[in-house]
Amino acid sequence: MSFDWKQCEKIIKQKNDSLLIIIQYHDHLRTFFTMLLKALRQLKTVTACAQKFAHIGPLLTASATHAYIGYDPNIASLVLACLIEYTKLDPDAFDDRTVLSIENPRHKSIDWCIIRLRRFIHVAYNVSDTHDLVQRITQRISDSDLSIQKIRRLADMSLALVHEKEAWPLIEKLVVRALDHTPLDMVDPVHFTKPERILSDQFLYHLANPHSALRPLYQQWQPDIKARLYINYEEILEIEILDIVKKYTDLQTNCYEPLDHLYRSMLENEDLIQVLISHPVLIDPFFDKFFVHLTQFNDWRFIRLSQCFVLCLLSNTHDSHYSSLVQFLTSHEWQEDVNDVVKDFIYGGSSETMVARRNAAWCLSLTSLPFLYCCVSGLVEWHQQRTEPWTTKMEQRLAYVNWIIYPSMDARQSESLADLQSWIQQTDCDLYDDLPKYWH
């Protein structure tokens, strides 16, 4: 078990911005004191603790007298537990007055622990009352001249109050105030510079971390606040996408859920879906990010999720640049110009986003199972009947299926198409005698 003593001592003994430092290294402190408590519990006596952790005394003393170490009840509990375990103090034994007697061989370690417990409590009671602190900060953020830097700093410091429900409206107001300085619409990153981010990475980390005390508060915010967060802080939208993907892939791990059940569950129970429906400007960024994950994982469950997302978000909207392609591919009948439509979608934008559009077209083609089934079944029926000549219509079907197999737009796609054509040519049927001439 390895302890980073120097790092922990540096955090505890930091004088400037000590509250922000404690908040910043919250996870490190929690891990350190959890490991320390576990190690101390494995030792049976005070002497064994002192011998193995000779320099722990000054660190626990500094922690007990730190003004902000206890902002998180979990860390405060760990520090108190370490103090008690280090001295092997048994609070239940205080009924016996001889425990505190100077004649007790352990009285020095007991006195040492009690003194630090008193210091810890004294520091806690000398910190400003939460109500007064909330009132002061609330008055501060009502100042119309509050700078971006001050909003960012107040938001970071408000993390120390997240365990106090009285402070939740204050934190929400700080976030709204930060969002008031940012645009209400998506900014094209290719042609325009995004505005300065106000909320710090540290605040966003606590916002997205499922184990953070800030997460339950965030989940209660109004859809408008969440939408503005997604617009200006794309990593929050990314986290929400990963959360919903994990939830619904896990749901399909041990049983096959009907698509209609998945769709209705999403539509009725998922806040993210409701936010996207009420703020269509976020639909394209949502699918842009989701399609990246779909192309990275060879998982049939992602295809079914994509079907549900399309049904929820694209089936009844014309505000997305995916809408026209989706409406075309939702047809249950073969469309002869499908290859041209797909190519127009892929090459109909900037070169910087062409690969993303190609991946999106491929994902939507996989998602549009009725249309894909119509295409493949037409080829199979033609092969089984062997009564109709090979036509341009059949060639288009083959080209579309081949593009699904290799959506690379390079030599691999051409080689794959040649293999399919060769397979058809070698079929024992007179109908195929003129195929080489046709393909030529």
Coordinates of C-alpha atoms in Angstrom, one line a residue:
M1 CA 0.0 0.0 0.0
S2 CA 1.6 3.3 -1.2
F3 CA 0.9 6.6 0.4
D4 CA 1.7 9.9 -1.2
W5 CA 2.6 11.7 2.0
K6 CA 4.4 14.6 0.4
Q7 CA 1.4 15.5 -1.8
C8 CA -1.1 15.2 1.1
E9 CA 1.1 17.4 3.3
K10 CA 1.4 20.0 0.5
I11 CA -2.3 20.1 0.1
I12 CA -3.0 20.4 3.9
K13 CA -0.4 23.0 4.5
Q14 CA -1.2 25.2 1.6
K15 CA -2.0 28.7 2.8
N16 CA -3.2 30.7 -0.2
D17 CA -6.6 29.8 -1.6
S18 CA -6.7 26.9 0.8
L19 CA -10.4 26.2 0.2
L20 CA -10.0 26.0 -3.5
I21 CA -7.0 23.7 -3.1
I22 CA -9.0 21.4 -0.8
I23 CA -11.8 21.3 -3.4
Q24 CA -9.4 20.7 -6.2
Y25 CA -7.8 17.7 -4.5
H26 CA -10.9 16.4 -2.9
D27 CA -10.6 13.0 -4.6
H28 CA -7.0 12.7 -3.6
L29 CA -7.7 13.4 0.0
R30 CA -10.6 11.0 0.2
T31 CA -8.5 8.2 -1.3
F32 CA -5.5 9.0 1.0
F33 CA -7.5 9.0 4.3
T34 CA -9.5 6.0 3.2
M35 CA -6.3 4.0 2.6
L36 CA -4.8 5.4 5.9
L37 CA -7.8 4.3 7.9
K38 CA -7.7 0.9 6.4
A39 CA -4.0 0.5 7.3
L40 CA -4.5 1.8 10.8
R41 CA -7.3 -0.7 11.5
Q42 CA -4.9 -3.5 10.6
L43 CA -2.6 -2.5 13.5
K44 CA -3.6 -3.6 17.0
T45 CA -1.8 -1.1 19.3
V46 CA -1.0 2.6 19.5
T47 CA 2.7 1.7 19.6
A48 CA 2.4 -0.2 16.3
C49 CA 0.7 2.7 14.7
A50 CA 3.3 5.2 15.9
Q51 CA 6.2 2.9 14.7
K52 CA 4.8 2.2 11.2
F53 CA 3.5 5.8 10.6
A54 CA 6.0 7.9 12.5
H55 CA 5.2 11.2 10.7
I56 CA 1.4 10.8 10.8
G57 CA 1.0 12.8 14.0
P58 CA 1.8 16.2 12.5
L59 CA -0.3 15.5 9.4
L60 CA -3.4 14.6 11.5
T61 CA -2.8 17.7 13.6
A62 CA -2.7 19.9 10.6
S63 CA -5.8 18.3 9.2
A64 CA -7.7 18.7 12.5
T65 CA -6.9 22.4 12.5
H66 CA -7.5 23.1 8.8
A67 CA -10.3 25.6 8.3
Y68 CA -11.8 23.8 5.3
I69 CA -10.8 20.2 5.5
G70 CA -14.3 19.4 6.7
Y71 CA -16.3 21.1 4.0
D72 CA -17.1 17.6 2.8
P73 CA -18.7 15.4 5.5
N74 CA -17.1 12.3 4.0
I75 CA -13.6 13.7 4.3
A76 CA -14.4 15.1 7.8
S77 CA -15.5 11.6 8.9
L78 CA -12.4 10.0 7.5
V79 CA -10.1 12.5 9.4
L80 CA -12.0 11.9 12.7
A81 CA -11.9 8.1 12.2
C82 CA -8.1 8.3 11.5
L83 CA -7.5 10.3 14.7
I84 CA -9.5 7.8 16.8
E85 CA -8.0 4.7 15.1
Y86 CA -4.4 6.1 15.3
T87 CA -4.7 6.4 19.1
K88 CA -7.0 3.4 19.5
L89 CA -9.5 5.5 21.3
D90 CA -12.7 3.8 22.4
P91 CA -15.4 6.4 23.0
D92 CA -17.6 3.8 24.7
A93 CA -15.0 3.4 27.4
F94 CA -15.4 7.0 28.6
D95 CA -18.0 5.9 31.1
D96 CA -15.0 4.5 33.1
R97 CA -13.3 7.5 34.6
T98 CA -10.0 5.6 35.0
V99 CA -9.6 5.8 31.2
L100 CA -8.9 9.6 31.5
S101 CA -6.8 9.2 34.6
I102 CA -3.1 10.1 34.5
E103 CA -2.4 6.7 35.9
N104 CA -3.6 5.1 32.7
P105 CA -0.6 4.1 30.6
R106 CA -2.4 5.3 27.5
H107 CA -3.4 8.7 28.9
K108 CA -0.9 10.6 26.7
S109 CA -2.3 9.2 23.4
I110 CA -5.9 9.7 24.7
D111 CA -5.2 13.3 25.6
W112 CA -3.4 13.8 22.2
C113 CA -6.5 12.6 20.4
I114 CA -9.0 14.6 22.5
I115 CA -7.1 17.8 22.0
R116 CA -7.2 17.4 18.3
L117 CA -10.9 16.5 18.3
R118 CA -11.6 19.7 20.2
R119 CA -9.5 21.7 17.7
F120 CA -11.4 20.1 14.9
I121 CA -14.8 21.0 16.5
H122 CA -13.5 24.5 17.4
V123 CA -12.5 25.2 13.8
A124 CA -15.9 24.0 12.6
Y125 CA -17.8 26.3 14.9
N126 CA -15.6 29.3 14.0
V127 CA -16.4 29.1 10.3
S128 CA -19.1 31.6 9.3
D129 CA -22.6 30.3 9.6
T130 CA -23.8 28.7 6.4
H131 CA -26.9 30.9 6.2
D132 CA -24.9 34.1 6.5
L133 CA -22.4 32.9 4.0
V134 CA -25.1 32.0 1.5
Q135 CA -26.7 35.4 2.0
R136 CA -23.5 37.3 1.4
I137 CA -22.7 35.4 -1.8
T138 CA -26.2 35.8 -3.1
Q139 CA -25.9 39.6 -2.6
R140 CA -22.6 39.5 -4.4
I141 CA -23.9 37.7 -7.5
S142 CA -26.7 40.2 -7.8
D143 CA -24.1 42.8 -8.7
S144 CA -24.5 43.4 -12.4
D145 CA -20.8 44.4 -12.7
L146 CA -19.6 41.0 -11.5
S147 CA -16.7 40.0 -13.8
I148 CA -16.3 36.7 -15.5
Q149 CA -13.3 35.9 -13.3
K150 CA -15.3 36.5 -10.1
I151 CA -18.2 34.4 -11.3
R152 CA -15.8 31.5 -12.0
R153 CA -14.1 31.9 -8.6
L154 CA -17.4 32.0 -6.8
A155 CA -18.7 29.0 -8.7
D156 CA -15.6 27.0 -7.6
M157 CA -15.9 28.1 -4.0
S158 CA -19.6 27.2 -4.0
L159 CA -18.5 23.6 -4.3
A160 CA -17.7 23.8 -0.6
L161 CA -21.4 24.4 0.1
V162 CA -22.8 21.7 -2.1
H163 CA -23.6 19.5 1.0
E164 CA -25.8 22.2 2.4
K165 CA -29.3 22.1 0.7
E166 CA -29.7 25.8 1.7
A167 CA -27.0 26.6 -0.7
W168 CA -28.4 24.8 -3.7
P169 CA -30.4 27.7 -5.1
L170 CA -27.2 29.8 -4.8
I171 CA -25.2 27.4 -6.9
E172 CA -28.0 27.3 -9.5
K173 CA -28.0 31.1 -9.7
L174 CA -24.2 31.1 -10.1
V175 CA -24.5 28.6 -13.0
V176 CA -27.3 30.7 -14.6
R177 CA -25.2 33.8 -14.2
A178 CA -22.3 32.1 -15.9
L179 CA -24.5 31.0 -18.7
D180 CA -25.9 34.5 -19.2
H181 CA -22.4 35.5 -20.5
T182 CA -22.5 32.7 -23.2
P183 CA -24.5 32.4 -26.4
L184 CA -27.9 30.7 -26.6
D185 CA -27.2 29.0 -29.8
M186 CA -24.5 26.6 -31.1
V187 CA -21.3 28.1 -32.4
D188 CA -19.8 26.7 -35.6
P189 CA -16.2 25.8 -34.4
V190 CA -14.9 25.6 -37.9
H191 CA -15.7 29.2 -38.9
F192 CA -16.1 31.0 -35.5
T193 CA -14.1 31.2 -32.3
K194 CA -16.0 29.9 -29.3
P195 CA -16.6 32.3 -26.5
E196 CA -14.5 32.2 -23.3
R197 CA -15.6 29.4 -20.9
I198 CA -16.7 30.7 -17.5
L199 CA -17.2 27.5 -15.5
S200 CA -13.9 25.9 -14.7
D201 CA -12.9 22.3 -15.5
Q202 CA -13.0 21.6 -11.8
F203 CA -16.6 22.7 -11.6
L204 CA -17.6 20.7 -14.7
Y205 CA -15.8 17.6 -13.3
H206 CA -18.0 17.8 -10.2
L207 CA -21.1 18.4 -12.4
A208 CA -20.4 15.3 -14.4
N209 CA -19.1 13.0 -11.8
P210 CA -21.8 10.5 -10.7
H211 CA -20.3 10.3 -7.2
S212 CA -20.2 14.1 -6.7
A213 CA -22.6 15.8 -4.3
L214 CA -23.3 18.3 -7.1
R215 CA -24.7 15.7 -9.4
P216 CA -28.1 15.3 -7.7
L217 CA -28.5 19.1 -7.7
Y218 CA -27.7 19.3 -11.4
Q219 CA -30.3 16.6 -12.2
Q220 CA -33.0 18.7 -10.7
W221 CA -32.3 21.8 -12.8
Q222 CA -34.8 23.0 -15.4
P223 CA -34.4 21.8 -19.0
D224 CA -33.4 25.3 -20.2
I225 CA -30.4 25.4 -17.9
K226 CA -29.3 21.9 -19.0
A227 CA -29.7 22.9 -22.7
R228 CA -27.5 25.9 -22.3
L229 CA -24.9 23.8 -20.5
Y230 CA -24.9 21.3 -23.4
I231 CA -24.6 24.1 -25.9
N232 CA -21.6 25.8 -24.2
Y233 CA -19.9 22.8 -22.5
E234 CA -20.0 19.9 -24.9
E235 CA -18.3 17.5 -22.5
I236 CA -21.5 17.6 -20.3
L237 CA -23.5 16.5 -23.3
E238 CA -20.9 13.8 -24.0
I239 CA -21.3 12.5 -20.4
E240 CA -25.1 12.4 -20.8
I241 CA -24.8 10.5 -24.0
L242 CA -22.4 7.9 -22.5
D243 CA -24.8 7.6 -19.5
I244 CA -27.8 6.8 -21.6
V245 CA -25.9 4.5 -23.8
K246 CA -24.6 2.5 -20.9
K247 CA -28.0 2.3 -19.3
Y248 CA -29.7 1.0 -22.4
T249 CA -26.9 -1.3 -23.5
D250 CA -26.9 -2.9 -20.0
L251 CA -30.6 -3.2 -20.2
Q252 CA -30.2 -5.4 -23.3
T253 CA -27.3 -7.5 -22.0
N254 CA -29.2 -10.3 -20.5
C255 CA -32.5 -10.1 -22.4
Y256 CA -33.8 -8.9 -25.7
E257 CA -36.0 -5.9 -25.1
P258 CA -38.6 -5.1 -27.8
L259 CA -37.7 -2.0 -29.7
D260 CA -41.0 -0.4 -28.9
H261 CA -40.3 -0.9 -25.1
L262 CA -36.9 0.8 -25.5
Y263 CA -38.4 3.7 -27.5
R264 CA -41.2 4.4 -25.0
S265 CA -38.9 4.1 -22.0
M266 CA -36.6 6.7 -23.6
L267 CA -39.4 9.0 -24.6
E268 CA -41.1 8.9 -21.2
N269 CA -38.3 8.6 -18.7
E270 CA -35.1 10.2 -20.0
D271 CA -34.5 13.9 -19.2
L272 CA -31.9 14.1 -21.9
I273 CA -34.4 13.2 -24.6
Q274 CA -36.9 15.7 -23.3
V275 CA -34.2 18.4 -23.3
L276 CA -33.3 17.6 -26.9
I277 CA -36.9 17.6 -28.0
S278 CA -37.6 21.0 -26.5
H279 CA -34.3 22.4 -27.8
P280 CA -33.8 21.1 -31.4
V281 CA -30.6 23.0 -31.8
L282 CA -28.9 20.2 -29.8
I283 CA -30.1 17.3 -31.9
D284 CA -27.3 17.5 -34.4
P285 CA -24.5 17.8 -31.8
F286 CA -26.1 14.8 -30.0
F287 CA -26.1 12.6 -33.1
D288 CA -22.6 13.9 -34.1
K289 CA -21.2 12.6 -30.8
F290 CA -23.3 9.4 -30.7
F291 CA -22.3 8.3 -34.2
V292 CA -18.7 8.6 -33.2
H293 CA -19.3 5.9 -30.6
L294 CA -21.5 3.8 -32.9
T295 CA -18.7 3.6 -35.4
Q296 CA -16.2 2.6 -32.8
F297 CA -18.1 -0.4 -31.3
N298 CA -19.2 -3.4 -33.2
D299 CA -22.3 -3.9 -31.0
W300 CA -25.8 -4.7 -32.3
R301 CA -27.2 -2.9 -29.2
F302 CA -25.9 0.4 -30.4
I303 CA -27.8 -0.1 -33.7
R304 CA -31.0 -0.5 -31.7
L305 CA -30.3 2.5 -29.6
S306 CA -29.7 4.5 -32.8
Q307 CA -33.1 3.3 -34.0
C308 CA -34.7 4.6 -30.8
F309 CA -32.9 7.9 -31.0
V310 CA -34.0 8.4 -34.5
L311 CA -37.6 7.6 -33.6
C312 CA -37.5 10.0 -30.7
L313 CA -35.6 12.9 -32.2
L314 CA -35.6 12.8 -36.0
S315 CA -38.9 11.2 -37.1
N316 CA -41.0 14.4 -36.7
T317 CA -38.5 17.3 -37.1
H318 CA -37.1 19.2 -40.1
D319 CA -34.6 21.2 -38.1
S320 CA -31.8 18.8 -38.3
H321 CA -29.4 18.4 -41.2
Y322 CA -30.0 14.7 -40.8
S323 CA -33.7 15.1 -41.4
S324 CA -33.7 14.8 -45.2
L325 CA -31.5 11.7 -45.3
V326 CA -33.5 10.0 -42.5
Q327 CA -36.8 10.7 -44.3
F328 CA -35.4 9.2 -47.4
L329 CA -34.1 6.1 -45.7
T330 CA -37.2 5.4 -43.7
S331 CA -39.0 4.3 -46.9
H332 CA -40.1 0.7 -46.9
E333 CA -39.6 0.6 -50.7
W334 CA -36.5 0.7 -52.8
Q335 CA -35.4 4.2 -53.9
E336 CA -33.3 4.1 -57.1
D337 CA -31.4 7.3 -56.3
V338 CA -30.3 6.3 -52.9
N339 CA -26.6 6.2 -53.8
D340 CA -26.8 9.8 -55.2
V341 CA -28.6 11.0 -52.1
V342 CA -26.0 9.4 -49.8
K343 CA -23.1 10.9 -51.8
D344 CA -24.8 14.3 -51.9
F345 CA -25.1 14.2 -48.1
I346 CA -21.4 13.1 -47.6
Y347 CA -19.9 15.7 -50.0
G348 CA -22.4 18.4 -49.5
G349 CA -20.5 20.3 -46.8
S350 CA -17.1 21.4 -45.7
S351 CA -14.0 19.2 -46.2
E352 CA -13.3 19.4 -42.4
T353 CA -16.5 17.5 -41.6
M354 CA -16.7 15.2 -44.5
V355 CA -15.5 12.1 -42.6
A356 CA -18.1 12.8 -39.9
R357 CA -20.8 13.1 -42.5
R358 CA -19.7 9.8 -44.1
N359 CA -19.8 8.0 -40.7
A360 CA -23.2 9.5 -40.0
A361 CA -24.6 8.4 -43.4
W362 CA -23.3 4.9 -42.7
C363 CA -24.8 4.8 -39.2
L364 CA -28.2 6.0 -40.5
S365 CA -28.1 3.4 -43.2
L366 CA -27.5 0.7 -40.7
T367 CA -30.2 2.1 -38.5
S368 CA -32.8 2.2 -41.3
L369 CA -33.4 -1.6 -41.2
P370 CA -36.6 -1.7 -43.2
F371 CA -35.0 0.1 -46.2
L372 CA -31.9 -2.1 -45.9
Y373 CA -34.0 -5.2 -45.7
C374 CA -35.9 -4.1 -48.8
C375 CA -32.6 -3.7 -50.6
V376 CA -31.1 -7.0 -49.6
S377 CA -34.4 -9.0 -50.1
G378 CA -34.6 -7.6 -53.7
L379 CA -31.2 -9.1 -54.5
V380 CA -32.1 -12.4 -52.8
E381 CA -35.4 -12.7 -54.7
W382 CA -33.7 -11.9 -58.0
H383 CA -31.1 -14.6 -57.3
Q384 CA -33.8 -17.2 -56.4
Q385 CA -36.1 -16.5 -59.3
R386 CA -33.5 -16.3 -62.0
T387 CA -36.1 -15.1 -64.5
E388 CA -35.2 -11.4 -64.8
P389 CA -32.1 -9.9 -66.5
W390 CA -29.6 -7.9 -64.5
T391 CA -30.6 -4.3 -64.6
T392 CA -29.4 -0.9 -63.5
K393 CA -31.8 -1.2 -60.6
M394 CA -30.1 -4.3 -59.4
E395 CA -26.7 -2.8 -59.9
Q396 CA -27.7 0.1 -57.6
R397 CA -28.9 -2.2 -54.9
L398 CA -25.6 -4.1 -55.1
A399 CA -23.6 -0.9 -54.9
Y400 CA -25.6 0.3 -51.9
V401 CA -25.1 -3.0 -50.0
N402 CA -21.4 -2.9 -50.9
W403 CA -21.2 0.6 -49.5
I404 CA -22.7 -0.6 -46.2
I405 CA -20.0 -3.3 -46.1
Y406 CA -17.1 -0.9 -46.9
P407 CA -18.1 2.7 -46.4
S408 CA -14.5 3.8 -47.0
M409 CA -14.8 5.5 -50.4
D410 CA -11.4 4.0 -51.4
A411 CA -9.9 0.9 -53.0
R412 CA -11.3 -1.4 -50.4
Q413 CA -14.8 -0.5 -51.5
S414 CA -14.0 -1.1 -55.1
E415 CA -12.4 -4.4 -54.3
S416 CA -15.4 -5.5 -52.3
L417 CA -17.8 -4.5 -55.2
A418 CA -15.6 -6.5 -57.6
D419 CA -15.8 -9.6 -55.3
L420 CA -19.6 -9.3 -55.2
Q421 CA -19.8 -8.9 -59.0
S422 CA -17.5 -11.9 -59.4
W423 CA -19.6 -14.0 -57.2
I424 CA -22.7 -13.2 -59.2
Q425 CA -20.9 -13.8 -62.5
Q426 CA -19.8 -17.3 -61.4
T427 CA -23.4 -18.3 -60.5
D428 CA -24.6 -21.1 -62.8
C429 CA -27.2 -19.1 -64.7
D430 CA -27.4 -18.0 -68.4
L431 CA -28.8 -14.7 -67.3
Y432 CA -25.3 -13.6 -66.2
D433 CA -23.4 -14.2 -69.4
D434 CA -23.5 -10.5 -70.4
L435 CA -22.6 -9.1 -66.9
P436 CA -18.9 -8.4 -67.7
K437 CA -20.0 -6.4 -70.7
Y438 CA -22.6 -4.6 -68.7
W439 CA -20.2 -3.7 -65.9
H440 CA -17.6 -2.6 -68.4

